[in-house]
Amino acid sequence: MDKIKSPIIYETKYNLNHARQLSEKIANHVPLENQKFLLNYPTVYVINNQLAKSRQSGYTVYVGETNDIQRRTLEHLEVDPEHREDWARLEEEKNAQMYVIGHEHFNKSLTLDIENRLMKYLASVEAVTYLNNRRENAQNDYYPANEMEPIFNKIWRKLHKANPDLFPAQRLLENSALFKASPFNKLTLEQLNARGEILQAVDEALQIGKVRQLVKVTGEAGAGKTVLMSNIFYELSQNPKIEKVAMMVNHVQQEKVYQQIVEKLGMGKTAEVIKAPTFIKNNSPEHPIDVAFVDEAHLLLTQRSQSYNGYGTNELIDIIKRAKVTLVVYDEHQVLQATQIVEDDDRVKLKEFDTTEIPLHNQMRIDANTKTIQWLRNLIDQGIIGAVPFDDKYDLQLFDSPKDMEIAIRQKNEKDGGNGLSRMVATFDWSYSSTPKKNGEGYWEVSEGDWHMPWNLQLKSPAKGHRNVQYKNLAWPEQPHTINEIGSTYTVQGLDLNYVGVEIGPSVKYRDGKIVFDPTASKNKKAVQKRTMHDGKKVSHGEQLLKNELNVLLTRGVHGLYLHAVDPALQAALKKAFKAKK
């Protein structure tokens, strides 16, 4: 791969005069041996316009590929503005630029793949406010698919030198939650099969006029459910047959990610990101929308609350009644509150809907070998702590103190200039309130001995971030100052961290050779409080919900998991398991 040549990138103004002279200008400014790769081969191009000289207003960008760059550029300037408002705006701009990208190995499949990868990266750039494309083109296998990655990296590095504001360092983008949830992610074969099945179910339902169809995608944390959901959400928003799609996200941090996708990709005419109670209130069963999406449907309410009152007793059932097709991702092991438990009578009601269930089996988040994944699943699911397996690519460590663990996490985070997306998290075993303590009383904290750290969402962030982007619009782990806080399930569920340090609190104990859960040691009232069931009985689900909480926290780290347990017996059992590493 080191022998792959550098791409040819030609920068020009994007206007009618330059488009008409494009071939001539390339012939005059590009070495003869490279001209054919821009004029005779397939090319990829990036049209961009900085909306004002001030960086505050950002860029609008278009990425495309073509077999004839001059003809295609003239079409964009002379024909497309008559049919599309976004092209009309670009055509009117005086300072728009275009990068034409060529390579000796480019063929149709490779340029389509490069185009898709550029859209994925550019959609994650803070300075890009609008990406006006209408398709995602990730290719499967082709010749030479194995060259796509190194060629793309060479392209990006050259573009970065030309304009670091529009093309920041790759690592910065790859750490963002938006990048990881992008609809332009290349899908695995399993995801592609699921995607085809889902789109077919939607198409059939809309053609025949069916309503109340349920498509349920299941899989454990890290199975790629959100990426699949994002891809289909974007695909259907571009379908001219679809009038309206709605994405319901029951996790504030993930909601921010979807909102960015809708805004940057111009999906607002067809798509909306909305809270489940608001969707139920604003739509009626008599006039169902085309497709309702629910990411993390296991977080939906299954009983009335202050925000969900006056309708039914199960949000999912009420959503299904208001859509022709409802597409949900669901993981029973990530239910976190008593108000989210699905009762037996509701399970019977849900079976009455026409349901397609699609399981995802592959583990995609944790970049570890199968033995490490199995060790982790045994610990979470069975409470069994076996000998830690040797894994040369996943950083699994036990620390003698939370302070040492915090230092290690900070070091990992600083390796990427303070943007390493590594954070401390903890089980909800220390008091917290969304109401700040009175002046002088400090923060709600996680503490052990003389070590302490403020709980999440308390420290004041700078009013504005890089390029004047407000940090409050980013997910909790992406805000730089949160390295000084410790997260909970409520700030990291559904998100990836590169390295995660988990402070396992006193609600998780080790007794008689197994991990057990003690609701009396938890401060998570929504998990440990008894639920009033539909038959009037009060039932505790605390042990299962605390188990689910640990599951969420232990499955955040992509490259590494750091551990420390407050319970002496659990810490000792973990230390024995790490000493027996094999």
XYZ file of C-alpha atoms in Angstrom:
582
model
C 0.000 0.000 0.000
C 2.986 2.325 0.488
C 3.496 2.241 -3.288
C 0.083 3.831 -3.946
C 0.714 7.174 -5.570
C -0.491 10.491 -4.274
C -3.807 11.812 -5.656
C -3.961 14.735 -8.062
C -5.999 17.616 -6.654
C -6.791 20.687 -8.728
C -8.418 23.697 -7.067
C -10.460 26.158 -9.099
C -13.143 28.785 -8.698
C -16.682 27.484 -9.063
C -18.422 29.701 -11.575
C -19.600 29.562 -15.184
C -16.552 31.278 -16.637
C -14.088 28.876 -14.998
C -16.287 25.854 -15.773
C -16.236 26.630 -19.497
C -12.436 26.826 -19.403
C -11.874 23.957 -16.974
C -10.248 21.504 -19.409
C -8.004 24.239 -20.764
C -7.006 25.393 -17.280
C -6.164 21.835 -16.206
C -4.066 21.430 -19.352
C -2.191 24.647 -18.520
C -1.614 24.062 -14.799
C -1.360 20.298 -14.264
C 1.709 18.295 -15.371
C 1.071 16.464 -18.644
C 1.408 12.986 -17.136
C -1.358 13.756 -14.604
C -3.861 15.541 -16.829
C -5.560 12.355 -18.021
C -6.472 11.413 -14.433
C -8.571 14.596 -14.204
C -9.874 14.792 -17.766
C -10.235 11.169 -18.943
C -10.634 9.149 -15.727
C -13.506 9.213 -13.220
C -13.014 11.973 -10.659
C -14.414 13.050 -7.312
C -15.040 16.726 -6.609
C -15.875 18.931 -3.629
C -17.701 22.218 -4.223
C -17.626 24.482 -1.186
C -18.620 27.972 -0.271
C -17.877 29.799 2.960
C -21.108 31.672 3.557
C -19.271 34.728 4.866
C -15.711 35.745 5.587
C -16.430 35.262 9.271
C -15.946 31.670 10.411
C -19.138 31.875 12.401
C -21.345 31.188 9.397
C -19.593 28.062 8.172
C -19.503 26.280 4.819
C -22.058 24.791 2.499
C -20.570 21.801 0.665
C -21.415 19.437 -2.184
C -19.519 16.213 -2.912
C -19.904 14.392 -6.218
C -18.259 12.029 -8.683
C -18.292 12.048 -12.489
C -16.737 10.625 -15.647
C -16.578 14.095 -17.225
C -15.741 16.892 -14.815
C -16.238 19.791 -17.239
C -19.636 18.586 -18.470
C -20.823 17.828 -14.925
C -19.700 21.223 -13.595
C -21.551 23.016 -16.389
C -24.695 20.978 -15.575
C -24.441 22.071 -11.941
C -24.196 25.714 -12.998
C -26.611 25.834 -15.940
C -29.225 23.103 -15.342
C -29.411 22.148 -11.660
C -30.263 25.671 -10.378
C -33.536 25.493 -12.329
C -34.679 22.472 -10.334
C -33.058 22.787 -6.907
C -32.838 25.709 -4.545
C -29.516 24.611 -3.041
C -27.814 24.601 -6.453
C -29.343 27.972 -7.246
C -27.773 29.403 -4.085
C -24.376 27.924 -4.936
C -24.556 29.246 -8.505
C -25.095 32.767 -7.182
C -22.097 32.732 -4.838
C -19.044 34.662 -5.961
C -16.438 32.956 -3.760
C -17.337 29.284 -4.206
C -14.412 26.939 -4.824
C -14.083 23.437 -6.260
C -11.505 20.722 -5.641
C -11.220 18.171 -8.472
C -9.643 14.915 -7.281
C -8.096 12.318 -9.553
C -6.061 9.146 -9.129
C -4.560 6.618 -11.485
C -6.540 3.778 -9.849
C -9.937 5.474 -9.896
C -12.818 3.503 -11.377
C -16.565 3.977 -10.891
C -16.847 1.901 -7.700
C -13.791 3.463 -6.106
C -14.912 7.031 -6.845
C -18.365 6.269 -5.432
C -16.748 4.921 -2.268
C -14.425 7.921 -1.959
C -17.404 10.246 -2.508
C -19.316 8.522 0.298
C -16.333 8.659 2.647
C -15.838 12.374 1.977
C -19.494 13.008 2.823
C -19.107 11.065 6.064
C -16.123 13.144 7.150
C -17.413 16.506 5.935
C -20.795 16.017 7.634
C -18.867 15.724 10.919
C -16.884 18.952 10.432
C -17.996 21.727 12.805
C -17.433 24.373 10.140
C -19.799 22.633 7.682
C -23.338 23.822 8.275
C -24.927 22.213 5.225
C -23.982 19.233 3.018
C -26.269 19.349 -0.005
C -26.100 15.852 -1.426
C -28.959 13.436 -2.018
C -27.452 9.961 -1.805
C -25.145 7.641 0.053
C -22.955 5.466 -2.135
C -20.919 3.105 0.035
C -19.818 0.226 -2.208
C -19.439 -3.415 -1.300
C -16.617 -5.483 -2.774
C -14.869 -4.390 -5.964
C -11.433 -4.023 -7.486
C -9.474 -2.407 -5.866
C -11.566 -2.033 -2.675
C -8.511 -2.679 -0.486
C -6.966 0.546 -1.811
C -9.851 2.813 -0.874
C -8.645 3.495 2.688
C -5.039 4.483 1.886
C -6.096 6.524 -1.166
C -8.724 8.356 0.877
C -6.212 9.118 3.634
C -3.823 10.608 1.076
C -6.660 12.698 -0.395
C -7.710 14.016 3.006
C -4.169 14.919 4.017
C -3.740 16.943 0.818
C -7.078 18.678 1.322
C -6.150 19.375 4.950
C -3.020 21.213 3.806
C -5.088 23.233 1.336
C -7.831 24.193 3.820
C -7.478 22.948 7.428
C -10.671 24.753 8.445
C -12.831 22.766 6.025
C -10.743 19.592 6.227
C -9.566 19.223 9.868
C -7.316 16.424 11.086
C -9.042 13.077 10.570
C -8.624 11.973 14.169
C -10.621 14.925 15.460
C -13.580 13.945 13.289
C -13.325 10.218 13.965
C -13.792 10.869 17.686
C -17.117 12.658 17.245
C -20.464 11.037 18.043
C -21.825 12.442 14.785
C -19.105 10.677 12.781
C -19.821 7.354 14.464
C -23.591 7.636 13.897
C -23.273 9.004 10.351
C -25.710 7.676 7.706
C -22.670 7.451 5.418
C -21.016 4.689 7.441
C -20.312 1.623 5.322
C -22.641 -1.139 6.500
C -21.576 -4.695 7.232
C -23.140 -7.576 5.309
C -25.407 -8.264 8.283
C -26.519 -4.626 8.369
C -27.021 -4.544 4.592
C -29.271 -7.598 4.766
C -31.248 -6.019 7.596
C -31.474 -2.748 5.655
C -32.871 -4.516 2.601
C -35.452 -6.344 4.698
C -36.526 -3.126 6.438
C -36.823 -1.072 3.246
C -38.840 -3.861 1.637
C -41.217 -3.953 4.594
C -41.641 -0.163 4.414
C -42.189 -0.233 0.646
C -44.794 -3.000 0.867
C -46.646 -1.283 3.696
C -46.849 2.006 1.815
C -47.822 0.389 -1.498
C -50.609 -1.710 -0.033
C -51.711 0.969 2.402
C -50.978 -1.020 5.547
C -50.794 0.733 8.911
C -49.452 -0.186 12.335
C -46.556 -2.252 10.997
C -43.764 -2.844 13.518
C -40.161 -3.569 12.520
C -38.070 -4.434 15.555
C -34.257 -4.513 15.313
C -32.686 -6.261 18.292
C -29.108 -6.674 19.417
C -26.843 -6.038 22.359
C -24.851 -2.851 22.972
C -22.417 -2.265 20.119
C -24.270 -4.374 17.540
C -24.527 -1.457 15.085
C -28.213 -0.670 15.611
C -27.838 3.121 15.630
C -25.722 3.190 12.446
C -28.358 1.091 10.668
C -31.132 3.334 11.963
C -29.316 6.502 10.881
C -28.730 5.099 7.399
C -32.387 4.192 6.841
C -33.629 7.451 8.405
C -31.567 9.394 5.860
C -32.521 7.077 2.970
C -36.256 7.420 3.578
C -36.033 11.187 4.071
C -34.727 11.390 0.481
C -37.477 9.146 -0.942
C -39.972 11.292 -2.933
C -42.757 8.835 -2.056
C -42.307 9.560 1.651
C -44.129 12.584 3.053
C -42.944 12.437 6.648
C -40.582 10.486 8.871
C -40.036 11.135 12.570
C -37.107 10.084 14.735
C -37.790 9.666 18.426
C -34.741 9.551 20.659
C -35.156 8.901 24.352
C -31.633 9.884 25.268
C -30.705 13.569 25.320
C -27.106 13.043 24.177
C -28.141 10.903 21.180
C -30.919 13.357 20.338
C -28.263 16.021 19.731
C -26.534 13.754 17.227
C -29.687 13.128 15.188
C -30.565 16.816 15.258
C -27.184 17.626 13.725
C -27.756 14.999 11.012
C -31.121 16.523 10.075
C -29.778 20.081 10.014
C -26.516 19.431 8.169
C -28.032 17.144 5.539
C -31.057 19.317 4.854
C -33.590 16.671 5.874
C -35.959 19.101 7.605
C -38.691 19.161 4.932
C -39.423 15.460 5.417
C -37.766 14.480 8.692
C -37.975 15.627 12.285
C -36.328 14.675 15.577
C -38.916 14.728 18.326
C -39.638 13.507 21.855
C -41.978 10.528 22.074
C -44.666 12.286 24.207
C -44.675 15.237 21.799
C -45.003 12.942 18.788
C -47.937 11.157 20.415
C -49.590 14.462 21.264
C -49.050 15.993 17.798
C -50.199 13.015 15.703
C -53.399 11.014 15.652
C -54.183 7.367 14.810
C -56.616 8.652 12.164
C -53.807 10.382 10.229
C -50.680 8.228 10.685
C -47.335 9.420 9.337
C -45.339 7.239 6.939
C -42.508 5.999 9.157
C -41.788 6.495 12.862
C -38.286 5.660 14.105
C -37.466 4.995 17.741
C -33.791 4.693 18.637
C -33.256 3.031 22.027
C -36.915 2.009 22.253
C -36.099 0.193 25.495
C -36.116 3.658 27.109
C -39.749 4.350 26.235
C -42.184 4.750 29.114
C -44.547 1.897 29.867
C -46.717 3.733 32.372
C -48.189 7.200 32.744
C -45.978 10.003 33.965
C -46.115 13.773 34.219
C -44.816 14.103 30.642
C -46.863 11.203 29.286
C -50.416 11.509 30.487
C -53.870 11.405 28.971
C -53.120 8.840 26.236
C -52.311 5.176 26.895
C -49.992 3.448 29.337
C -47.309 2.357 26.869
C -45.526 4.864 24.616
C -44.514 2.266 22.021
C -48.105 1.120 21.527
C -49.245 4.733 21.135
C -46.483 5.413 18.592
C -47.352 2.339 16.496
C -50.963 3.542 16.287
C -49.770 6.827 14.774
C -47.549 5.496 11.956
C -47.897 3.254 8.954
C -44.554 1.664 9.818
C -42.745 1.935 13.149
C -39.062 1.013 13.129
C -37.461 0.503 16.542
C -34.167 -0.713 17.921
C -34.519 -2.567 21.172
C -32.208 -4.137 23.751
C -33.905 -5.490 26.844
C -30.552 -5.432 28.651
C -30.429 -1.643 28.410
C -33.726 -0.906 30.181
C -32.697 1.359 33.074
C -35.817 2.480 34.924
C -38.832 0.832 36.512
C -41.069 3.026 34.338
C -39.595 1.317 31.241
C -40.392 -2.298 32.216
C -42.724 -3.970 29.698
C -45.472 -5.886 31.502
C -46.925 -9.180 30.283
C -50.274 -7.701 29.220
C -48.491 -5.118 27.053
C -46.404 -7.870 25.464
C -49.676 -9.519 24.439
C -50.919 -6.234 22.922
C -47.670 -5.749 21.011
C -48.009 -9.215 19.479
C -51.270 -8.100 17.880
C -49.345 -5.804 15.519
C -47.884 -7.123 12.277
C -44.265 -7.475 13.385
C -40.984 -8.160 11.629
C -38.101 -8.889 14.001
C -34.531 -8.517 12.740
C -31.689 -9.548 15.075
C -28.150 -8.148 14.809
C -25.541 -10.494 16.253
C -22.158 -8.938 15.501
C -20.334 -6.921 18.159
C -19.054 -3.778 16.447
C -18.187 -1.294 19.196
C -15.550 -3.068 21.265
C -12.389 -3.640 19.244
C -11.359 -6.755 21.157
C -10.884 -10.446 20.404
C -13.720 -12.925 20.943
C -12.278 -14.211 24.231
C -12.285 -10.710 25.736
C -15.855 -10.138 24.567
C -16.904 -13.466 26.110
C -15.104 -12.641 29.380
C -17.028 -9.385 29.554
C -20.365 -11.021 28.716
C -19.792 -13.707 31.384
C -19.069 -11.000 33.950
C -22.178 -8.973 33.037
C -24.676 -11.723 32.215
C -23.629 -14.510 34.582
C -21.797 -12.593 37.291
C -18.780 -14.866 36.766
C -15.260 -13.413 36.867
C -12.923 -15.746 35.008
C -9.249 -15.373 34.224
C -8.699 -12.306 32.037
C -7.733 -13.425 28.506
C -4.673 -12.054 26.741
C -5.639 -9.484 24.106
C -2.964 -7.522 22.268
C -5.401 -4.988 20.799
C -7.799 -4.203 23.676
C -6.562 -2.344 26.753
C -8.279 -4.005 29.726
C -6.881 -2.900 33.095
C -7.697 -2.966 36.812
C -6.593 -0.060 39.030
C -5.904 -0.050 42.747
C -7.536 3.351 43.167
C -9.977 5.552 41.233
C -7.358 8.324 41.299
C -4.884 6.169 39.353
C -7.645 5.254 36.917
C -8.562 8.914 36.419
C -4.916 9.792 35.688
C -4.746 7.024 33.056
C -7.976 8.207 31.406
C -6.714 11.791 31.307
C -3.498 10.607 29.657
C -5.455 8.736 26.978
C -7.617 11.770 26.371
C -4.617 14.093 26.030
C -2.959 11.907 23.385
C -5.299 13.463 20.845
C -4.750 17.026 21.997
C -7.502 16.870 24.598
C -10.018 15.406 22.163
C -9.402 11.730 22.802
C -12.997 10.962 23.791
C -11.915 9.077 26.912
C -13.966 9.609 30.072
C -14.595 8.406 33.605
C -18.032 6.955 34.388
C -19.639 5.452 37.483
C -22.610 3.450 38.662
C -25.320 5.703 40.096
C -24.361 5.016 43.718
C -23.627 8.589 44.838
C -26.233 11.303 45.344
C -27.016 13.601 42.441
C -29.643 16.181 41.645
C -30.235 18.319 38.578
C -30.656 21.164 41.068
C -27.193 22.552 41.900
C -26.080 22.702 45.496
C -26.174 26.085 47.183
C -23.220 28.420 46.801
C -20.255 27.209 48.781
C -21.550 23.641 49.125
C -19.640 22.354 46.090
C -20.849 19.802 43.536
C -22.716 16.536 43.622
C -19.773 14.137 43.539
C -18.578 10.571 43.176
C -16.071 9.913 45.921
C -13.983 7.215 47.576
C -11.602 8.020 50.409
C -9.916 11.323 49.632
C -10.630 11.038 45.896
C -13.646 12.758 44.390
C -14.984 13.936 41.023
C -18.054 16.032 40.133
C -20.979 14.215 38.598
C -21.781 15.016 34.966
C -23.595 18.141 33.690
C -22.453 20.422 36.513
C -19.267 22.183 35.466
C -19.721 25.323 33.428
C -18.496 25.027 29.856
C -17.042 27.896 27.875
C -19.921 29.765 26.231
C -18.582 28.855 22.822
C -16.165 26.345 21.415
C -13.894 25.970 18.408
C -15.135 28.036 15.466
C -17.767 29.505 17.759
C -19.719 26.246 17.980
C -21.529 26.089 21.301
C -20.479 23.084 23.362
C -24.033 22.619 24.627
C -24.967 21.396 21.139
C -22.466 18.532 21.426
C -22.938 15.244 23.274
C -21.541 15.191 26.836
C -18.308 13.264 26.056
C -17.473 15.612 23.151
C -17.418 18.718 25.329
C -13.740 19.192 26.313
C -14.410 20.350 29.870
C -16.247 17.110 30.734
C -12.904 15.370 31.186
C -13.187 16.967 34.647
C -16.543 15.263 35.337
C -17.598 11.653 35.783
C -20.408 10.353 33.589
C -23.423 8.157 34.244
C -25.614 5.948 32.078
C -27.674 9.049 31.354
C -24.776 10.795 29.584
C -23.073 7.883 27.795
C -25.792 5.408 26.828
C -25.833 4.946 23.051
C -22.434 6.651 22.617
C -18.898 5.370 22.049
C -15.850 6.266 24.112
C -12.323 5.386 23.036
C -11.306 4.493 26.599
C -13.666 4.319 29.541
C -12.783 4.211 33.226
C -15.598 2.638 35.259
C -15.882 3.307 38.970
C -18.029 0.379 40.119
C -19.865 1.574 43.207
C -21.145 -0.238 46.308
C -24.368 -1.452 44.671
C -22.255 -4.028 42.788
C -20.826 -6.652 45.161
C -19.098 -10.026 45.000
C -20.594 -12.732 47.233
C -20.266 -16.505 47.194
C -18.310 -16.532 43.958
C -20.647 -14.319 41.929
C -21.456 -10.684 41.276
C -24.679 -9.568 42.979
C -26.555 -6.275 42.979
C -27.659 -4.409 46.097
C -30.483 -1.894 45.456
C -30.128 -0.501 48.994
C -26.660 0.847 48.068
C -27.853 2.599 44.901
C -28.921 6.238 44.605
C -30.714 5.561 41.318
C -34.282 5.977 42.562
C -35.779 5.414 39.118
C -34.165 1.968 39.045
C -34.661 0.772 42.611
C -38.132 2.140 43.381
C -40.949 -0.385 43.235
C -43.212 -0.257 40.222
C -46.965 -0.301 40.573
C -47.982 -2.966 38.063
C -51.174 -2.886 36.014
C -52.785 -5.290 38.511
C -51.967 -2.940 41.409
C -49.095 -4.958 42.872
C -45.855 -3.169 43.754
C -42.866 -5.045 42.365
C -39.130 -4.306 42.595
C -36.982 -4.739 39.481
C -33.944 -3.142 41.120
C -31.461 -5.986 40.787
C -32.107 -6.458 37.062
C -32.018 -2.727 36.356
C -28.726 -2.261 38.236
C -27.338 -5.160 36.212
C -28.441 -3.350 33.053
C -26.762 -0.175 34.308
C -23.450 -2.004 34.679
C -23.933 -3.494 31.199
C -24.250 -0.031 29.647
C -21.165 1.323 31.410
C -18.882 -1.649 30.712
C -19.687 -1.676 26.977
C -18.757 1.945 26.112
C -15.019 1.566 25.462
C -13.934 0.967 21.867
C -10.221 0.505 22.558
C -10.021 0.042 26.297
C -11.844 -0.578 29.580
C -10.383 0.460 32.949
C -11.930 -0.812 36.178
C -11.964 -0.156 39.891
C -14.507 -1.519 42.381
C -15.501 0.005 45.724
C -16.588 -3.351 47.153
C -13.396 -4.960 48.596
C -14.503 -8.496 47.701
C -15.251 -7.521 44.097
C -11.958 -5.657 43.769
C -10.128 -8.718 45.158
C -11.917 -11.067 42.742
C -11.015 -8.826 39.810
C -7.394 -8.608 40.961
C -7.212 -12.426 41.129
C -8.692 -12.640 37.608
C -6.130 -10.173 36.234
C -3.241 -12.026 37.925
C -4.451 -15.218 36.223
C -4.288 -13.500 32.812
C -3.599 -16.023 30.092
